[in-house]
Structures are given as structure tokens and as C-alpha cells.
């Protein structure tokens, strides 16, 4: 059970929230979707705001990519070992609670915007020494960073020998990454890169190439190949995960 890795008080909080949710939404008690993050199950996922798809967990608010990440991390035998030093960019609330309140983990949550995390950190100038971290989580960050190659080299630099960085970005199967410094306003970026703060659309293969050029060994993990069709359907998993060593 992936939820076994949650601190007990967080797991209990989700159980209570789930009971309340079912009491006020009895039609959701059919259990066709199961969230491995918080252990809840329901008839239908919650609509993702503005995205036209039902994919959000009603209780912990995870999306497809978070569930893929959490299941993978839950299989990492060293992740929850006492003393693990974890650097987490752009912390999502579920992960922040799961890692930040776990006494085994020395947790460093960071974001470029200091109001969104404990540490204000520019990924292209990470203010920690070489080999400081056992694990890094960096999901949906690099597509916002103009000098992403420098960001990747910094991730590589602060990762301990034998450590693992779990990286996700939106990517497409396309011949090359689409980027152009002349596309430099929120309006243009929205039009060309689908979000006002994105600075490129990655080609999946080129993203792997850039990570390798930064000094990483990279495994690209597709959820269906890793967990199978049935689990992907039941847990609604998505996004490729780039496992960097
Ligand atoms: Zn959940």
C-alpha cells in the first residue's frame, strides 16, 4: 500500500476527510477510481479546473502525474530511510505534507517565488553545496526556465553520488523542442507554448538528451509500461517520469 509511506497523522486526516466526503456525496461510493496517494476511492474523479477532464482526487487533490510520481517513489527503497535529504521544487500540497511532516526526511521545499515555499531558490543557481541531496523532485518546473540546461546542471551538481532526481515536464512526441526567445510575452507564450509562463514545448527525446548532456543517466518511465493498463485505468496515472541518476 502506497499510503503506508504517509505519516500516520496525515493518513488519518485523509481517512476522516474521505468519510465526510462520502457522507455528503453518497453517489460517489462506487469505487471505480482509486487514489494511491491518500487511499480514497470513488465513482468519478473531480473535474480539473479549466482543463475539461475529470482527473483530480476529491480528497488529496492529486492529478495523474502526482499519482504516477507517488507510486514510483513508494517503490524506492531508500526514499523514506532516516536521514534522507530531499530537495523539492514547486511543492504540491499533497507532497509537501507527505514529505515535510515525515520525520525521516530532511525536507527542503523551494520555489522561485518565496511566498510559495520555505526556501526561495532559482533552479539555475541552487544555493546548496555539491552532492547535498539524496533525492530531488522537480516536476513541471523546467518548461518555465529560460536557461533550462543550466538548471539541469545545477540539479546534477547538488545530487549526491548514488542519488536520484525525479523529473517531470509536459512533453510531446515531436522532432525537436520548440522554443524561440522572440516569443517573450505572456500572450505569445500562451499562443505558442499553451501556457503564459511556459518558454518551450519539449520534444520527449530532446528532453532526455538535454538531461544526459547535463551529466545524468536517464530512464524515461511511461506509466503504462511500468504499471500496466489496469493500474493506469484504476489509479488514473499520467505523464512520463524521467528518473535521473
Ligand atoms: Zn487522493
PDB file of C-alpha atoms and ligand atoms in Angstrom:
ATOM      1  CA  UNK A   1       0.000   0.000   0.000  1.00  0.00           C
ATOM      2  CA  UNK A   2       1.476   3.270  -1.121  1.00  0.00           C
ATOM      3  CA  UNK A   3      -0.333   5.085   1.688  1.00  0.00           C
ATOM      4  CA  UNK A   4       1.835   3.172   4.206  1.00  0.00           C
ATOM      5  CA  UNK A   5       4.514   5.779   3.488  1.00  0.00           C
ATOM      6  CA  UNK A   6       2.334   8.622   4.725  1.00  0.00           C
ATOM      7  CA  UNK A   7       2.922   9.945   8.247  1.00  0.00           C
ATOM      8  CA  UNK A   8       0.168   8.429  10.413  1.00  0.00           C
ATOM      9  CA  UNK A   9      -1.493  11.733  11.294  1.00  0.00           C
ATOM     10  CA  UNK A  10      -1.690  12.715   7.612  1.00  0.00           C
ATOM     11  CA  UNK A  11      -3.160   9.326   6.654  1.00  0.00           C
ATOM     12  CA  UNK A  12      -5.741   9.663   9.487  1.00  0.00           C
ATOM     13  CA  UNK A  13      -6.668  13.142   8.306  1.00  0.00           C
ATOM     14  CA  UNK A  14      -7.364  11.795   4.801  1.00  0.00           C
ATOM     15  CA  UNK A  15      -9.477   8.928   6.196  1.00  0.00           C
ATOM     16  CA  UNK A  16     -11.641  11.428   8.092  1.00  0.00           C
ATOM     17  CA  UNK A  17     -11.955  13.716   5.083  1.00  0.00           C
ATOM     18  CA  UNK A  18     -12.921  10.750   2.922  1.00  0.00           C
ATOM     19  CA  UNK A  19     -15.653   9.673   5.367  1.00  0.00           C
ATOM     20  CA  UNK A  20     -17.064  13.185   5.361  1.00  0.00           C
ATOM     21  CA  UNK A  21     -16.893  13.291   1.576  1.00  0.00           C
ATOM     22  CA  UNK A  22     -18.844  10.032   1.184  1.00  0.00           C
ATOM     23  CA  UNK A  23     -21.417  11.146   3.766  1.00  0.00           C
ATOM     24  CA  UNK A  24     -22.210  14.219   1.713  1.00  0.00           C
ATOM     25  CA  UNK A  25     -21.727  12.515  -1.701  1.00  0.00           C
ATOM     26  CA  UNK A  26     -23.275   9.035  -1.309  1.00  0.00           C
ATOM     27  CA  UNK A  27     -23.485   8.656  -5.105  1.00  0.00           C
ATOM     28  CA  UNK A  28     -19.655   8.586  -5.185  1.00  0.00           C
ATOM     29  CA  UNK A  29     -19.429   5.319  -3.205  1.00  0.00           C
ATOM     30  CA  UNK A  30     -18.869   3.083  -6.244  1.00  0.00           C
ATOM     31  CA  UNK A  31     -15.094   2.817  -6.130  1.00  0.00           C
ATOM     32  CA  UNK A  32     -14.193   2.830  -9.804  1.00  0.00           C
ATOM     33  CA  UNK A  33     -11.272   5.226  -9.307  1.00  0.00           C
ATOM     34  CA  UNK A  34      -8.670   4.648  -6.584  1.00  0.00           C
ATOM     35  CA  UNK A  35      -6.170   7.239  -5.382  1.00  0.00           C
ATOM     36  CA  UNK A  36      -2.891   5.619  -4.259  1.00  0.00           C
ATOM     37  CA  UNK A  37      -1.772   8.870  -2.635  1.00  0.00           C
ATOM     38  CA  UNK A  38      -4.477   9.166   0.028  1.00  0.00           C
ATOM     39  CA  UNK A  39      -6.199   5.761  -0.225  1.00  0.00           C
ATOM     40  CA  UNK A  40      -9.611   7.145  -1.246  1.00  0.00           C
ATOM     41  CA  UNK A  41     -11.843   5.646  -3.923  1.00  0.00           C
ATOM     42  CA  UNK A  42     -14.904   6.982  -5.690  1.00  0.00           C
ATOM     43  CA  UNK A  43     -17.148   6.701  -8.731  1.00  0.00           C
ATOM     44  CA  UNK A  44     -15.710   9.623 -10.647  1.00  0.00           C
ATOM     45  CA  UNK A  45     -12.650  11.858 -10.394  1.00  0.00           C
ATOM     46  CA  UNK A  46     -13.188  15.539  -9.800  1.00  0.00           C
ATOM     47  CA  UNK A  47     -13.055  17.913 -12.815  1.00  0.00           C
ATOM     48  CA  UNK A  48      -9.689  19.661 -13.181  1.00  0.00           C
ATOM     49  CA  UNK A  49     -10.389  23.389 -13.210  1.00  0.00           C
ATOM     50  CA  UNK A  50     -10.284  24.812 -16.717  1.00  0.00           C
ATOM     51  CA  UNK A  51      -8.880  21.613 -18.287  1.00  0.00           C
ATOM     52  CA  UNK A  52     -12.050  19.804 -19.387  1.00  0.00           C
ATOM     53  CA  UNK A  53     -11.134  16.451 -17.846  1.00  0.00           C
ATOM     54  CA  UNK A  54     -12.018  14.564 -14.668  1.00  0.00           C
ATOM     55  CA  UNK A  55      -8.725  13.636 -13.043  1.00  0.00           C
ATOM     56  CA  UNK A  56      -8.353  15.267  -9.635  1.00  0.00           C
ATOM     57  CA  UNK A  57      -8.656  13.325  -6.376  1.00  0.00           C
ATOM     58  CA  UNK A  58     -11.532  14.691  -4.268  1.00  0.00           C
ATOM     59  CA  UNK A  59      -9.546  14.290  -1.060  1.00  0.00           C
ATOM     60  CA  UNK A  60      -5.811  14.950  -1.609  1.00  0.00           C
ATOM     61  CA  UNK A  61      -6.241  16.870  -4.911  1.00  0.00           C
ATOM     62  CA  UNK A  62      -3.619  14.797  -6.747  1.00  0.00           C
ATOM     63  CA  UNK A  63      -3.610  14.682 -10.577  1.00  0.00           C
ATOM     64  CA  UNK A  64      -2.427  11.877 -12.884  1.00  0.00           C
ATOM     65  CA  UNK A  65       1.228  12.909 -12.690  1.00  0.00           C
ATOM     66  CA  UNK A  66       1.265  13.113  -8.887  1.00  0.00           C
ATOM     67  CA  UNK A  67      -0.114   9.600  -8.568  1.00  0.00           C
ATOM     68  CA  UNK A  68       2.479   8.284 -11.030  1.00  0.00           C
ATOM     69  CA  UNK A  69       5.220  10.048  -9.056  1.00  0.00           C
ATOM     70  CA  UNK A  70       3.950   8.842  -5.666  1.00  0.00           C
ATOM     71  CA  UNK A  71       3.648   5.179  -6.732  1.00  0.00           C
ATOM     72  CA  UNK A  72       7.184   5.294  -8.108  1.00  0.00           C
ATOM     73  CA  UNK A  73       8.617   6.949  -5.017  1.00  0.00           C
ATOM     74  CA  UNK A  74       6.794   4.405  -2.847  1.00  0.00           C
ATOM     75  CA  UNK A  75       8.830   1.687  -4.586  1.00  0.00           C
ATOM     76  CA  UNK A  76      12.118   3.489  -3.954  1.00  0.00           C
ATOM     77  CA  UNK A  77      13.601   1.545  -1.015  1.00  0.00           C
ATOM     78  CA  UNK A  78      15.828   4.409   0.162  1.00  0.00           C
ATOM     79  CA  UNK A  79      13.455   7.333  -0.179  1.00  0.00           C
ATOM     80  CA  UNK A  80      11.901   7.053   3.285  1.00  0.00           C
ATOM     81  CA  UNK A  81      15.052   5.941   5.085  1.00  0.00           C
ATOM     82  CA  UNK A  82      16.019   8.043   8.137  1.00  0.00           C
ATOM     83  CA  UNK A  83      18.231  10.962   7.156  1.00  0.00           C
ATOM     84  CA  UNK A  84      17.160  11.258   3.512  1.00  0.00           C
ATOM     85  CA  UNK A  85      17.869  14.759   2.317  1.00  0.00           C
ATOM     86  CA  UNK A  86      15.186  15.865  -0.165  1.00  0.00           C
ATOM     87  CA  UNK A  87      15.103  18.937  -2.386  1.00  0.00           C
ATOM     88  CA  UNK A  88      11.612  19.595  -3.724  1.00  0.00           C
ATOM     89  CA  UNK A  89      10.874  22.274  -6.318  1.00  0.00           C
ATOM     90  CA  UNK A  90       7.451  23.909  -6.629  1.00  0.00           C
ATOM     91  CA  UNK A  91       5.972  21.796  -3.812  1.00  0.00           C
ATOM     92  CA  UNK A  92       2.477  20.461  -4.378  1.00  0.00           C
ATOM     93  CA  UNK A  93       0.347  20.439  -1.182  1.00  0.00           C
ATOM     94  CA  UNK A  94      -0.005  16.641  -1.022  1.00  0.00           C
ATOM     95  CA  UNK A  95       3.726  16.027  -1.382  1.00  0.00           C
ATOM     96  CA  UNK A  96       4.625  18.870   0.929  1.00  0.00           C
ATOM     97  CA  UNK A  97       2.562  17.269   3.705  1.00  0.00           C
ATOM     98  CA  UNK A  98       3.732  13.724   2.909  1.00  0.00           C
ATOM     99  CA  UNK A  99       7.447  14.617   2.913  1.00  0.00           C
ATOM    100  CA  UNK A 100       7.601  17.713   5.078  1.00  0.00           C
ATOM    101  CA  UNK A 101       5.903  16.008   8.012  1.00  0.00           C
ATOM    102  CA  UNK A 102       7.837  12.765   7.697  1.00  0.00           C
ATOM    103  CA  UNK A 103      10.442  12.682  10.461  1.00  0.00           C
ATOM    104  CA  UNK A 104      12.809  10.516   8.414  1.00  0.00           C
ATOM    105  CA  UNK A 105      13.195  13.190   5.746  1.00  0.00           C
ATOM    106  CA  UNK A 106      15.292  16.350   5.867  1.00  0.00           C
ATOM    107  CA  UNK A 107      12.955  18.325   3.690  1.00  0.00           C
ATOM    108  CA  UNK A 108      13.846  21.408   1.650  1.00  0.00           C
ATOM    109  CA  UNK A 109      10.852  22.751  -0.260  1.00  0.00           C
ATOM    110  CA  UNK A 110      11.716  25.591  -2.600  1.00  0.00           C
ATOM    111  CA  UNK A 111      10.292  27.816  -5.261  1.00  0.00           C
ATOM    112  CA  UNK A 112      11.421  30.838  -7.246  1.00  0.00           C
ATOM    113  CA  UNK A 113       8.617  32.776  -5.516  1.00  0.00           C
ATOM    114  CA  UNK A 114       9.418  32.918  -1.797  1.00  0.00           C
ATOM    115  CA  UNK A 115       5.742  33.047  -0.728  1.00  0.00           C
ATOM    116  CA  UNK A 116       5.187  29.576  -2.215  1.00  0.00           C
ATOM    117  CA  UNK A 117       7.815  27.617  -0.278  1.00  0.00           C
ATOM    118  CA  UNK A 118      10.197  27.689   2.683  1.00  0.00           C
ATOM    119  CA  UNK A 119      13.266  28.418   0.521  1.00  0.00           C
ATOM    120  CA  UNK A 120      13.382  30.936  -2.348  1.00  0.00           C
ATOM    121  CA  UNK A 121      15.565  29.162  -4.911  1.00  0.00           C
ATOM    122  CA  UNK A 122      16.432  29.886  -8.522  1.00  0.00           C
ATOM    123  CA  UNK A 123      16.982  26.474 -10.098  1.00  0.00           C
ATOM    124  CA  UNK A 124      19.834  27.891 -12.199  1.00  0.00           C
ATOM    125  CA  UNK A 125      21.705  28.946  -9.030  1.00  0.00           C
ATOM    126  CA  UNK A 126      20.849  26.469  -6.302  1.00  0.00           C
ATOM    127  CA  UNK A 127      22.265  27.763  -3.001  1.00  0.00           C
ATOM    128  CA  UNK A 128      23.460  24.378  -1.701  1.00  0.00           C
ATOM    129  CA  UNK A 129      26.791  22.616  -1.915  1.00  0.00           C
ATOM    130  CA  UNK A 130      27.758  19.836  -4.326  1.00  0.00           C
ATOM    131  CA  UNK A 131      26.210  16.455  -3.586  1.00  0.00           C
ATOM    132  CA  UNK A 132      23.948  17.783  -0.825  1.00  0.00           C
ATOM    133  CA  UNK A 133      20.782  15.834  -1.651  1.00  0.00           C
ATOM    134  CA  UNK A 134      19.868  12.142  -1.731  1.00  0.00           C
ATOM    135  CA  UNK A 135      16.679  12.805  -3.665  1.00  0.00           C
ATOM    136  CA  UNK A 136      15.294  15.648  -5.780  1.00  0.00           C
ATOM    137  CA  UNK A 137      11.759  16.152  -7.054  1.00  0.00           C
ATOM    138  CA  UNK A 138      11.362  18.650  -9.865  1.00  0.00           C
ATOM    139  CA  UNK A 139       8.005  18.405 -11.601  1.00  0.00           C
ATOM    140  CA  UNK A 140       6.647  20.898 -14.105  1.00  0.00           C
ATOM    141  CA  UNK A 141       9.390  23.433 -13.462  1.00  0.00           C
ATOM    142  CA  UNK A 142      11.953  23.283 -16.302  1.00  0.00           C
ATOM    143  CA  UNK A 143       9.442  24.265 -19.000  1.00  0.00           C
ATOM    144  CA  UNK A 144       9.265  27.669 -17.243  1.00  0.00           C
ATOM    145  CA  UNK A 145      13.034  28.196 -17.059  1.00  0.00           C
ATOM    146  CA  UNK A 146      14.757  30.132 -19.887  1.00  0.00           C
ATOM    147  CA  UNK A 147      18.189  28.513 -19.300  1.00  0.00           C
ATOM    148  CA  UNK A 148      16.907  25.011 -18.564  1.00  0.00           C
ATOM    149  CA  UNK A 149      20.272  23.395 -19.356  1.00  0.00           C
ATOM    150  CA  UNK A 150      21.871  25.391 -16.567  1.00  0.00           C
ATOM    151  CA  UNK A 151      19.018  24.322 -14.266  1.00  0.00           C
ATOM    152  CA  UNK A 152      19.664  20.674 -15.154  1.00  0.00           C
ATOM    153  CA  UNK A 153      23.402  21.035 -14.488  1.00  0.00           C
ATOM    154  CA  UNK A 154      22.576  22.529 -11.097  1.00  0.00           C
ATOM    155  CA  UNK A 155      20.290  19.597 -10.262  1.00  0.00           C
ATOM    156  CA  UNK A 156      23.125  17.267 -11.223  1.00  0.00           C
ATOM    157  CA  UNK A 157      25.616  19.223  -9.104  1.00  0.00           C
ATOM    158  CA  UNK A 158      23.594  19.160  -5.859  1.00  0.00           C
ATOM    159  CA  UNK A 159      22.596  15.487  -6.225  1.00  0.00           C
ATOM    160  CA  UNK A 160      24.645  13.082  -4.138  1.00  0.00           C
ATOM    161  CA  UNK A 161      26.535  10.254  -5.873  1.00  0.00           C
ATOM    162  CA  UNK A 162      24.041   7.384  -5.934  1.00  0.00           C
ATOM    163  CA  UNK A 163      21.136   9.818  -5.516  1.00  0.00           C
ATOM    164  CA  UNK A 164      18.020  10.059  -7.684  1.00  0.00           C
ATOM    165  CA  UNK A 165      16.231  13.053  -9.212  1.00  0.00           C
ATOM    166  CA  UNK A 166      12.608  12.527 -10.238  1.00  0.00           C
ATOM    167  CA  UNK A 167      11.816  14.969 -13.038  1.00  0.00           C
ATOM    168  CA  UNK A 168       8.630  15.648 -14.983  1.00  0.00           C
ATOM    169  CA  UNK A 169       7.791  18.167 -17.710  1.00  0.00           C
ATOM    170  CA  UNK A 170       4.979  18.400 -20.234  1.00  0.00           C
ATOM    171  CA  UNK A 171       6.401  16.968 -23.460  1.00  0.00           C
ATOM    172  CA  UNK A 172       5.276  15.851 -26.889  1.00  0.00           C
ATOM    173  CA  UNK A 173       6.480  13.325 -29.415  1.00  0.00           C
ATOM    174  CA  UNK A 174       7.967  15.753 -31.923  1.00  0.00           C
ATOM    175  CA  UNK A 175      11.271  16.011 -33.799  1.00  0.00           C
ATOM    176  CA  UNK A 176      12.691  18.853 -31.731  1.00  0.00           C
ATOM    177  CA  UNK A 177      11.948  21.109 -28.793  1.00  0.00           C
ATOM    178  CA  UNK A 178      10.044  24.209 -29.841  1.00  0.00           C
ATOM    179  CA  UNK A 179      11.464  27.392 -28.321  1.00  0.00           C
ATOM    180  CA  UNK A 180      12.214  30.895 -29.541  1.00  0.00           C
ATOM    181  CA  UNK A 181      13.482  33.799 -27.391  1.00  0.00           C
ATOM    182  CA  UNK A 182      11.392  36.173 -29.534  1.00  0.00           C
ATOM    183  CA  UNK A 183       8.274  34.561 -28.065  1.00  0.00           C
ATOM    184  CA  UNK A 184       8.618  36.629 -24.924  1.00  0.00           C
ATOM    185  CA  UNK A 185       5.265  37.939 -23.748  1.00  0.00           C
ATOM    186  CA  UNK A 186       2.584  36.082 -21.771  1.00  0.00           C
ATOM    187  CA  UNK A 187       0.186  36.398 -24.731  1.00  0.00           C
ATOM    188  CA  UNK A 188       2.669  34.990 -27.242  1.00  0.00           C
ATOM    189  CA  UNK A 189       3.752  32.223 -24.875  1.00  0.00           C
ATOM    190  CA  UNK A 190       0.149  31.203 -24.318  1.00  0.00           C
ATOM    191  CA  UNK A 191      -0.409  31.130 -28.045  1.00  0.00           C
ATOM    192  CA  UNK A 192       2.785  29.194 -28.889  1.00  0.00           C
ATOM    193  CA  UNK A 193       3.538  27.156 -25.751  1.00  0.00           C
ATOM    194  CA  UNK A 194      -0.007  26.679 -24.388  1.00  0.00           C
ATOM    195  CA  UNK A 195       0.678  28.478 -21.073  1.00  0.00           C
ATOM    196  CA  UNK A 196       1.568  32.113 -20.417  1.00  0.00           C
ATOM    197  CA  UNK A 197       4.591  31.176 -18.291  1.00  0.00           C
ATOM    198  CA  UNK A 198       5.987  28.330 -20.419  1.00  0.00           C
ATOM    199  CA  UNK A 199       9.058  29.115 -22.518  1.00  0.00           C
ATOM    200  CA  UNK A 200       9.071  25.996 -24.727  1.00  0.00           C
ATOM    201  CA  UNK A 201       7.369  22.783 -25.730  1.00  0.00           C
ATOM    202  CA  UNK A 202       9.755  19.889 -25.162  1.00  0.00           C
ATOM    203  CA  UNK A 203      10.274  17.101 -27.567  1.00  0.00           C
ATOM    204  CA  UNK A 204      10.325  13.999 -25.406  1.00  0.00           C
ATOM    205  CA  UNK A 205      13.543  12.662 -26.924  1.00  0.00           C
ATOM    206  CA  UNK A 206      15.263  16.030 -26.822  1.00  0.00           C
ATOM    207  CA  UNK A 207      14.373  16.436 -23.148  1.00  0.00           C
ATOM    208  CA  UNK A 208      16.129  13.150 -22.399  1.00  0.00           C
ATOM    209  CA  UNK A 209      19.098  14.335 -24.484  1.00  0.00           C
ATOM    210  CA  UNK A 210      19.369  17.585 -22.528  1.00  0.00           C
ATOM    211  CA  UNK A 211      19.299  15.708 -19.220  1.00  0.00           C
ATOM    212  CA  UNK A 212      22.023  13.345 -20.456  1.00  0.00           C
ATOM    213  CA  UNK A 213      24.143  16.261 -21.640  1.00  0.00           C
ATOM    214  CA  UNK A 214      23.874  17.649 -18.105  1.00  0.00           C
ATOM    215  CA  UNK A 215      25.551  14.525 -16.744  1.00  0.00           C
ATOM    216  CA  UNK A 216      22.589  12.348 -15.793  1.00  0.00           C
ATOM    217  CA  UNK A 217      21.831   8.755 -16.620  1.00  0.00           C
ATOM    218  CA  UNK A 218      18.152   8.886 -17.560  1.00  0.00           C
ATOM    219  CA  UNK A 219      15.344   6.318 -17.567  1.00  0.00           C
ATOM    220  CA  UNK A 220      12.146   7.579 -19.131  1.00  0.00           C
ATOM    221  CA  UNK A 221       9.280   5.818 -17.369  1.00  0.00           C
ATOM    222  CA  UNK A 222       5.915   5.657 -19.116  1.00  0.00           C
ATOM    223  CA  UNK A 223       3.097   4.812 -16.708  1.00  0.00           C
ATOM    224  CA  UNK A 224       1.551   2.071 -18.876  1.00  0.00           C
ATOM    225  CA  UNK A 225       4.883   0.330 -19.441  1.00  0.00           C
ATOM    226  CA  UNK A 226       5.694   0.479 -15.738  1.00  0.00           C
ATOM    227  CA  UNK A 227       2.355  -0.211 -14.067  1.00  0.00           C
ATOM    228  CA  UNK A 228       0.213  -1.822 -16.803  1.00  0.00           C
ATOM    229  CA  UNK A 229      -3.096  -0.781 -18.375  1.00  0.00           C
ATOM    230  CA  UNK A 230      -5.309  -1.898 -15.493  1.00  0.00           C
ATOM    231  CA  UNK A 231      -3.445   0.096 -12.839  1.00  0.00           C
ATOM    232  CA  UNK A 232      -3.244   3.131 -15.129  1.00  0.00           C
ATOM    233  CA  UNK A 233      -7.017   2.988 -15.541  1.00  0.00           C
ATOM    234  CA  UNK A 234      -7.890   2.352 -11.881  1.00  0.00           C
ATOM    235  CA  UNK A 235      -5.419   4.889 -10.468  1.00  0.00           C
ATOM    236  CA  UNK A 236      -5.634   7.218 -13.473  1.00  0.00           C
ATOM    237  CA  UNK A 237      -1.882   7.694 -13.928  1.00  0.00           C
ATOM    238  CA  UNK A 238      -0.280  10.021 -16.436  1.00  0.00           C
ATOM    239  CA  UNK A 239       2.825  11.884 -17.675  1.00  0.00           C
ATOM    240  CA  UNK A 240       6.227  10.367 -18.271  1.00  0.00           C
ATOM    241  CA  UNK A 241       8.619  10.381 -15.360  1.00  0.00           C
ATOM    242  CA  UNK A 242      12.312  10.985 -16.027  1.00  0.00           C
ATOM    243  CA  UNK A 243      14.350   9.131 -13.427  1.00  0.00           C
ATOM    244  CA  UNK A 244      17.811  10.705 -13.312  1.00  0.00           C
ATOM    245  CA  UNK A 245      20.884   9.271 -11.617  1.00  0.00           C
TER     246      UNK A 245
HETATM  247 ZN1  LIG B   1      -6.082  11.248  -3.180  1.00  0.00          ZN
END
